[in-house]
Coordinates of C-alpha atoms in Angstrom, one line a residue:
X488 CA -116.9 46.8 180.8
X489 CA -119.2 44.7 178.3
X490 CA -118.7 40.6 179.2
X491 CA -118.5 38.5 175.9
X492 CA -120.8 35.7 175.9
X493 CA -119.2 32.2 175.2
X494 CA -120.3 30.6 172.4
X495 CA -122.3 27.3 172.9
X496 CA -121.7 24.5 170.6
X497 CA -125.0 23.4 168.7
X498 CA -126.9 20.4 169.5
X499 CA -125.5 18.1 166.6
X500 CA -121.8 19.1 167.3
X501 CA -122.7 17.8 171.0
X502 CA -124.2 14.7 169.6
X503 CA -121.2 14.1 167.6
X504 CA -118.9 14.2 170.5
X505 CA -120.8 11.8 172.5
X506 CA -121.2 9.5 169.7
X507 CA -117.4 9.6 168.8
X508 CA -116.5 9.2 172.4
X509 CA -118.7 6.0 172.3
X510 CA -117.0 4.6 169.5
X511 CA -113.7 5.3 170.7
X512 CA -114.3 3.7 174.3
X513 CA -116.2 0.7 172.4
X514 CA -113.4 0.1 169.9
X515 CA -110.9 0.7 173.3
X516 CA -112.7 -1.9 175.3
X517 CA -113.1 -4.4 172.2
X518 CA -109.0 -4.1 171.7
X519 CA -109.0 -4.7 175.7
X520 CA -111.1 -7.8 175.4
X521 CA -109.3 -9.2 172.4
X522 CA -105.9 -8.8 174.0
X523 CA -107.3 -10.2 177.6
X524 CA -108.8 -13.2 175.8
X525 CA -106.4 -14.1 173.1
X526 CA -103.7 -13.0 174.9
X527 CA -101.0 -13.3 172.2
X528 CA -99.8 -10.7 169.8
X529 CA -102.4 -9.8 166.8
X530 CA -101.6 -7.7 164.1
X531 CA -104.0 -5.2 162.5
X532 CA -106.0 -7.9 160.5
X533 CA -105.8 -10.1 163.1
X534 CA -107.5 -7.9 165.5
X535 CA -110.2 -7.5 162.8
X536 CA -110.7 -10.8 162.4
X537 CA -111.8 -11.2 165.8
X538 CA -114.9 -9.0 164.8
X539 CA -116.5 -12.3 163.4
X540 CA -116.2 -14.2 166.2
X541 CA -119.7 -13.8 167.3
X542 CA -121.2 -14.9 163.8
X543 CA -122.1 -11.3 163.0
X544 CA -123.3 -10.9 159.5
X545 CA -120.1 -9.0 157.7
X546 CA -119.8 -7.3 154.4
X547 CA -118.2 -9.5 151.7
X548 CA -115.4 -6.4 151.0
X549 CA -114.6 -6.7 154.9
X550 CA -114.1 -10.4 154.6
X551 CA -111.9 -10.1 151.6
X552 CA -109.8 -7.2 152.8
X553 CA -109.1 -9.3 156.0
X554 CA -108.4 -12.6 154.4
X555 CA -106.1 -11.0 151.8
X556 CA -102.6 -11.5 153.5
X557 CA -99.6 -13.5 152.6
X558 CA -100.4 -17.4 152.4
X559 CA -96.6 -18.8 152.5
X560 CA -97.1 -20.6 155.9
X561 CA -93.0 -20.3 156.4
X562 CA -91.6 -23.6 158.2
X563 CA -94.5 -25.7 157.6
X564 CA -93.5 -29.3 158.7
X565 CA -93.7 -31.9 156.0
X566 CA -96.2 -34.9 156.6
X567 CA -94.4 -37.5 154.7
X568 CA -90.9 -36.7 155.4
X569 CA -90.1 -38.7 158.8
X570 CA -87.6 -37.0 161.5
X571 CA -84.7 -38.4 159.7
X572 CA -85.3 -36.9 156.7
X573 CA -86.5 -40.1 154.8
X574 CA -89.7 -39.9 152.6
X575 CA -92.8 -42.0 154.0
X576 CA -94.0 -44.1 151.1
X577 CA -96.0 -47.1 152.6
X578 CA -98.7 -47.8 155.3
X579 CA -96.3 -49.4 157.5
X580 CA -93.6 -46.4 157.1
X581 CA -96.5 -44.0 157.9
X582 CA -97.3 -46.0 161.0
X583 CA -94.0 -45.1 162.3
X584 CA -94.4 -41.4 161.0
X585 CA -97.6 -41.3 162.7
X586 CA -96.2 -42.2 165.9
X587 CA -93.4 -39.4 165.4
X588 CA -96.0 -36.7 164.7
X589 CA -98.2 -38.1 167.7
X590 CA -95.3 -37.6 169.9
X591 CA -94.4 -34.0 168.4
X592 CA -98.2 -33.0 169.5
X593 CA -97.9 -34.2 172.8
X594 CA -94.6 -32.4 173.4
X595 CA -95.5 -29.1 171.7
X596 CA -99.1 -28.9 171.6
X597 CA -101.5 -30.7 173.9
X598 CA -99.6 -32.8 176.2
X599 CA -100.2 -36.5 177.1
X600 CA -103.4 -37.8 177.4
X601 CA -103.7 -40.5 179.9
X602 CA -104.3 -44.4 178.9
X603 CA -103.6 -46.1 182.1
X604 CA -103.1 -45.8 185.7
X605 CA -106.8 -45.3 186.6
X606 CA -110.0 -46.9 187.1
X607 CA -113.3 -45.7 185.6
X608 CA -116.9 -46.5 187.1
X609 CA -120.2 -45.8 185.5
X610 CA -123.1 -45.0 187.5
X611 CA -126.6 -44.7 185.8
X612 CA -128.4 -41.7 187.2
X613 CA -131.4 -41.5 185.3
X614 CA -133.2 -43.1 182.0
X615 CA -136.3 -42.2 180.2
X616 CA -138.2 -41.6 177.3
X617 CA -139.6 -38.5 175.6
X618 CA -141.3 -37.2 172.4
X619 CA -144.0 -40.3 172.9
X620 CA -141.2 -42.7 173.3
X621 CA -139.4 -41.9 170.3
X622 CA -136.3 -41.0 172.3
X623 CA -134.4 -42.5 175.0
X624 CA -132.5 -40.4 177.8
X625 CA -129.6 -41.6 179.8
X626 CA -127.7 -39.9 182.1
X627 CA -124.5 -41.6 183.4
X628 CA -122.1 -40.4 186.0
X629 CA -118.3 -41.1 185.0
X630 CA -116.2 -41.3 187.7
X631 CA -112.3 -41.9 187.5
X632 CA -110.2 -42.8 190.2
X633 CA -106.6 -43.8 191.1
X634 CA -104.5 -43.3 194.2
X635 CA -104.7 -39.8 194.1
X636 CA -108.3 -39.5 194.6
X637 CA -111.5 -39.7 192.1
X638 CA -113.2 -36.9 189.7
X639 CA -117.0 -37.2 188.4
X640 CA -118.4 -36.2 184.9
X641 CA -121.9 -36.1 183.9
X642 CA -122.7 -38.0 180.6
X643 CA -125.9 -37.1 178.6
X644 CA -127.1 -39.6 176.0
X645 CA -129.9 -39.5 173.7
X646 CA -130.6 -42.4 171.5
X647 CA -133.5 -43.7 168.9
X648 CA -135.6 -45.7 171.3
X649 CA -136.9 -48.3 169.1
X650 CA -133.5 -49.1 166.9
X651 CA -131.7 -52.1 167.5
X652 CA -128.2 -50.6 165.8
X653 CA -127.4 -47.1 165.6
X654 CA -124.2 -44.9 165.0
X655 CA -123.0 -42.4 167.9
X656 CA -121.9 -38.7 167.6
X657 CA -119.9 -37.9 170.8
X658 CA -118.6 -34.4 171.9
X659 CA -118.1 -31.7 174.6
X660 CA -120.5 -29.0 175.4
X661 CA -119.8 -25.2 176.4
X662 CA -122.6 -24.4 178.7
X663 CA -123.4 -27.5 180.6
X664 CA -125.6 -30.5 179.7
X665 CA -129.1 -28.4 181.0
X666 CA -127.9 -26.1 177.8
X667 CA -128.1 -28.8 175.3
X668 CA -132.0 -28.9 174.9
X669 CA -135.0 -27.6 176.7
X670 CA -135.6 -30.8 178.6
X671 CA -136.7 -30.4 182.4
X672 CA -135.4 -33.8 183.2
X673 CA -131.8 -32.9 182.4
X674 CA -129.3 -33.3 185.7
X675 CA -127.0 -30.3 186.0
X676 CA -123.4 -30.8 185.2
X677 CA -121.2 -31.9 188.0
X678 CA -118.6 -28.9 188.2
X679 CA -120.9 -25.8 188.3
X680 CA -124.4 -27.1 188.6
X681 CA -127.0 -25.0 186.4
X682 CA -124.5 -23.2 184.0
X683 CA -126.0 -21.8 180.8
X684 CA -129.7 -21.1 180.4
X685 CA -131.8 -24.5 179.8
X686 CA -131.7 -25.3 176.1
X687 CA -129.6 -22.1 175.2
X688 CA -127.0 -24.4 173.5
X689 CA -129.9 -26.4 171.4
X690 CA -128.9 -25.1 168.2
X691 CA -125.5 -26.6 168.2
X692 CA -127.0 -30.1 169.3
X693 CA -130.0 -30.9 167.0
X694 CA -131.4 -33.9 168.7
X695 CA -134.2 -34.7 166.5
X696 CA -132.2 -34.3 163.3
X697 CA -129.7 -36.7 164.7
X698 CA -132.7 -39.4 166.2
X699 CA -134.5 -39.0 162.7
X700 CA -131.4 -39.8 161.0
X701 CA -130.9 -43.0 163.0
X702 CA -128.1 -41.7 165.1
X703 CA -127.6 -40.9 168.9
X704 CA -125.7 -38.4 170.7
X705 CA -123.5 -38.1 173.8
X706 CA -122.2 -35.1 175.2
X707 CA -120.4 -33.7 178.2
X708 CA -119.9 -30.6 179.9
X709 CA -116.1 -29.5 179.3
X710 CA -115.7 -28.3 182.5
X711 CA -116.4 -31.2 184.1
X712 CA -113.1 -32.6 182.9
X713 CA -111.2 -29.5 183.4
X714 CA -112.3 -25.8 183.8
X715 CA -111.3 -23.6 181.0
X716 CA -109.0 -21.3 183.4
X717 CA -105.3 -21.4 183.7
X718 CA -105.4 -21.4 187.5
X719 CA -107.9 -24.1 188.1
X720 CA -107.7 -26.5 185.1
X721 CA -106.0 -29.0 187.1
X722 CA -109.0 -29.4 190.0
X723 CA -110.8 -31.8 188.4
X724 CA -109.5 -35.3 186.5
X725 CA -106.0 -33.9 186.2
X726 CA -105.4 -33.7 189.9
X727 CA -105.3 -37.7 189.3
X728 CA -102.1 -37.4 187.1
X729 CA -99.7 -34.7 188.7
X730 CA -96.4 -36.3 187.2
X731 CA -98.0 -36.4 183.8
X732 CA -97.4 -33.5 181.1
X733 CA -101.2 -33.0 180.9
X734 CA -103.3 -29.9 179.5
X735 CA -106.7 -29.0 179.6
X736 CA -106.8 -30.4 175.9
X737 CA -105.5 -33.4 177.1
X738 CA -108.4 -33.6 180.0
X739 CA -111.1 -32.8 177.5
X740 CA -109.8 -35.5 174.8
X741 CA -109.5 -37.9 177.8
X742 CA -113.3 -37.2 178.8
X743 CA -114.4 -38.1 175.5
X744 CA -112.5 -41.2 175.4
X745 CA -113.9 -42.3 178.6
X746 CA -117.3 -41.5 176.9
X747 CA -116.8 -44.0 174.5
X748 CA -115.7 -46.3 177.1
X749 CA -119.2 -46.1 178.2
X750 CA -120.8 -46.3 174.8
X751 CA -119.1 -49.4 174.0
X752 CA -121.3 -51.1 176.8
X753 CA -124.7 -50.2 175.2
X754 CA -125.4 -53.3 172.9
X755 CA -127.3 -51.1 170.3
X756 CA -124.4 -49.0 169.4
X757 CA -122.4 -49.6 166.3
X758 CA -119.1 -49.2 167.2
X759 CA -118.0 -49.2 163.5
X760 CA -119.8 -45.8 163.3
X761 CA -118.6 -43.6 166.2
X762 CA -118.0 -40.2 165.2
X763 CA -116.6 -37.1 167.4
X764 CA -118.0 -33.2 167.1
X765 CA -116.8 -30.1 168.3
X766 CA -117.1 -26.4 167.6
X767 CA -114.4 -23.6 168.0
X768 CA -111.8 -24.9 170.4
X769 CA -113.8 -28.1 171.2
X770 CA -113.4 -28.8 167.4
X771 CA -109.6 -29.2 168.1
X772 CA -110.5 -31.6 171.3
X773 CA -112.3 -33.5 168.7
X774 CA -109.5 -33.6 166.6
X775 CA -107.0 -34.4 169.3
X776 CA -109.5 -37.1 170.7
X777 CA -109.5 -38.5 167.2
X778 CA -105.5 -38.6 166.9
X779 CA -105.6 -40.2 170.4
X780 CA -108.1 -42.8 169.9
X781 CA -108.5 -45.3 167.2
X782 CA -111.9 -46.4 167.9
X783 CA -113.4 -43.2 166.5
X784 CA -114.3 -43.8 162.9
X785 CA -115.3 -40.1 161.9
X786 CA -113.9 -36.7 163.2
X787 CA -115.8 -33.8 162.5
X788 CA -114.6 -30.4 163.0
X789 CA -116.6 -27.1 163.1
X790 CA -114.7 -23.8 163.0
X791 CA -111.7 -25.2 164.6
X792 CA -109.2 -22.6 163.0
X793 CA -106.6 -23.1 160.3
X794 CA -102.8 -23.4 160.4
X795 CA -100.8 -21.5 163.2
X796 CA -98.6 -20.1 160.9
X797 CA -101.8 -18.0 159.5
X798 CA -100.7 -14.3 159.7
X799 CA -104.4 -13.7 161.1
X800 CA -103.5 -16.2 164.0
X801 CA -102.0 -14.9 167.5
X802 CA -98.6 -15.5 167.8
X803 CA -96.9 -17.6 170.8
X804 CA -96.7 -15.7 173.7
X805 CA -96.1 -16.7 177.6
X806 CA -98.3 -13.9 178.7
X807 CA -101.5 -15.2 177.2
X808 CA -104.5 -16.4 179.2
X809 CA -104.7 -19.5 177.3
X810 CA -101.6 -21.2 178.7
X811 CA -103.3 -24.4 180.1
X812 CA -104.3 -25.5 176.5
X813 CA -100.5 -26.0 175.7
X814 CA -97.5 -28.0 177.0
X815 CA -94.7 -26.1 178.2
X816 CA -92.3 -26.6 175.2
X817 CA -95.1 -25.0 173.0
X818 CA -94.1 -21.5 174.7
X819 CA -90.2 -22.3 174.2
X820 CA -91.0 -21.4 170.3
X821 CA -92.0 -17.5 171.5
X822 CA -90.7 -15.3 169.1
X823 CA -90.0 -17.9 166.4
X824 CA -93.2 -19.4 165.6
X825 CA -92.3 -20.5 162.1
X826 CA -89.7 -23.1 163.6
X827 CA -92.7 -24.6 165.8
X828 CA -92.4 -28.5 164.7
X829 CA -96.5 -28.9 164.3
X830 CA -99.4 -27.4 162.9
X831 CA -102.9 -28.1 162.5
X832 CA -102.3 -30.1 159.2
X833 CA -100.6 -32.4 161.3
X834 CA -103.5 -32.9 163.5
X835 CA -105.6 -33.4 160.5
X836 CA -103.1 -36.2 159.2
X837 CA -103.1 -38.0 162.5
X838 CA -106.7 -39.0 161.9
X839 CA -105.8 -41.2 158.7
X840 CA -106.8 -43.5 157.5
X841 CA -110.0 -43.0 159.3
X842 CA -112.7 -40.3 158.0
X843 CA -112.1 -36.6 158.5
X844 CA -115.0 -33.8 158.0
X845 CA -113.9 -30.0 158.4
X846 CA -116.6 -27.5 158.2
X847 CA -115.8 -24.0 157.8
X848 CA -117.7 -20.5 158.2
X849 CA -117.2 -18.2 155.3
X850 CA -117.2 -15.2 157.7
X851 CA -115.6 -16.8 160.3
X852 CA -112.3 -14.6 160.0
X853 CA -111.2 -15.3 163.6
X854 CA -110.6 -19.1 162.8
X855 CA -108.9 -18.1 158.9
X856 CA -111.4 -19.7 156.5
X857 CA -108.5 -19.7 154.0
X858 CA -105.9 -21.4 156.5
X859 CA -108.5 -24.0 157.5
X860 CA -109.1 -24.9 153.7
X861 CA -105.3 -24.8 153.1
X862 CA -104.5 -27.1 156.2
X863 CA -107.0 -29.8 154.7
X864 CA -105.3 -29.6 151.3
X865 CA -102.0 -30.4 152.9
X866 CA -103.3 -33.1 155.0
X867 CA -105.1 -34.9 152.4
X868 CA -102.1 -36.2 150.6
X869 CA -101.8 -39.0 153.4
X870 CA -105.3 -40.6 152.4
X871 CA -104.1 -40.0 148.8
X872 CA -100.5 -41.2 148.7
X873 CA -100.2 -43.3 151.6
X874 CA -103.7 -45.3 151.6
X875 CA -104.5 -44.5 147.8
X876 CA -108.0 -43.2 149.1
X877 CA -109.7 -40.9 146.9
X878 CA -109.7 -37.3 148.4
X879 CA -111.3 -34.1 147.7
X880 CA -110.1 -32.1 144.5
X881 CA -107.0 -29.6 144.3
X882 CA -108.7 -26.3 144.5
X883 CA -108.5 -23.0 146.3
X884 CA -110.7 -21.6 149.0
X885 CA -111.9 -18.9 146.6
X886 CA -112.9 -21.9 144.5
X887 CA -115.2 -23.3 147.1
X888 CA -119.3 -23.0 146.4
X889 CA -120.9 -22.1 150.0
X890 CA -123.2 -24.6 151.4
X891 CA -122.1 -27.3 148.9
X892 CA -120.4 -30.1 150.2
X893 CA -117.2 -32.0 149.0
X894 CA -117.3 -35.3 149.9
X895 CA -114.5 -38.0 149.3
X896 CA -113.7 -41.4 150.3
X897 CA -111.0 -40.2 152.8
X898 CA -111.9 -36.5 153.7
X899 CA -115.0 -34.1 153.3
X900 CA -115.3 -30.4 153.7
X901 CA -117.8 -27.7 153.2
X902 CA -118.0 -24.1 153.7
X903 CA -121.4 -22.4 155.0
X904 CA -122.4 -18.9 154.3
X905 CA -122.1 -17.9 157.9
X906 CA -119.6 -16.8 160.6
X907 CA -118.4 -18.6 163.9
X908 CA -121.4 -20.9 164.0
X909 CA -122.1 -25.0 164.1
X910 CA -125.5 -25.1 162.6
X911 CA -128.0 -27.6 161.8
X912 CA -127.1 -27.7 158.0
X913 CA -123.5 -28.5 159.2
X914 CA -124.8 -31.5 161.2
X915 CA -127.2 -32.5 158.3
X916 CA -123.8 -32.9 156.1
X917 CA -122.3 -35.0 158.8
X918 CA -124.9 -37.3 158.9
X919 CA -125.0 -37.7 155.2
X920 CA -121.4 -38.5 155.3
X921 CA -121.0 -40.9 158.0
X922 CA -124.0 -42.7 156.1
X923 CA -122.1 -42.7 152.6
X924 CA -118.5 -43.2 153.6
X925 CA -118.1 -44.3 157.3
X926 CA -120.2 -47.0 157.7
X927 CA -122.5 -47.6 154.5

């Protein structure tokens, strides 16, 4: 009996199968990672928006497809209507409304940021100069303590060595102080020692640009104040406040405030020109610190994301992996997000009547540039109607010209033609705005 030969697949078919398998595995893995890190429920376009998170260059047609969603933002809270339903029209009335909104944000978003019940000690660990004496570097250990123990963080400061008066920017970094600049003298961060590769985060912190512009920079590793982990985030400074309703965001904002405490001890620092800076989730920390601390004159936020009611954003879900970011009452709105009594436009408004600068990535779909723009358009009414301050014009996100900042006496914004990034150009715009409007 004659045997029949089995047909073999041609080489190109085998290659196609392998390629399809790789694509399917990659898509499945990517979806799993998005679900793991985001935790909350995302729609189809929300999932697509996450591919921009790394700052990849995306086709304009893809961006337009993802961003083309309903923009009604159901249930968006009114900023100038108080809890009793009365309109707010004067600065005195807004002071009361601001206190209401701060309380709402503490209750439903980031918890209480402690302002008392602790002592703070500063220990100068190292001081030196670099670039032929052009820049002075200080490294200070901040120790916060009370009857429950103590917690340390390392503050890294670069200032113009010869200047007699200068403004400061302060913000937290993601990868440890050693990653801020390729400077071999930088001491390790407190919690994990050498974390990021030395100098790996330097693109986010253009030290020489700041110094040449007459400003200093102070930064700390955010994990020194609270690890970004829902199992261990209370192991640092929050162990001192076991009775407080504190979140990781509270701890991170608390750290910025303690850093400002030290900056106030430096004679040359102009305390009327202190700005906060932050990127991504740390942009919201910059905003939250600005809401809690009136000593901050300019609040900047890079790619911090837009309105929570954006259809691209994740829904409230108690099974998320970022539960340590939010107060417990935030999760009581699971399944009814539109009833949450706060949103990011309220966080913006808490900065008034000081200065606010929002920078947006045109290709940063994960942060929804349209919703970020819309949030600022909502919030600017506080500066305009309460304090009669000049604000940016009424216009849509589609009308924004990339890389062209829009300044006003109260708020500022620009859209850079990139993704989820904090760039040297962003910093240049912050510096220009600080010089023009904050403390000219």
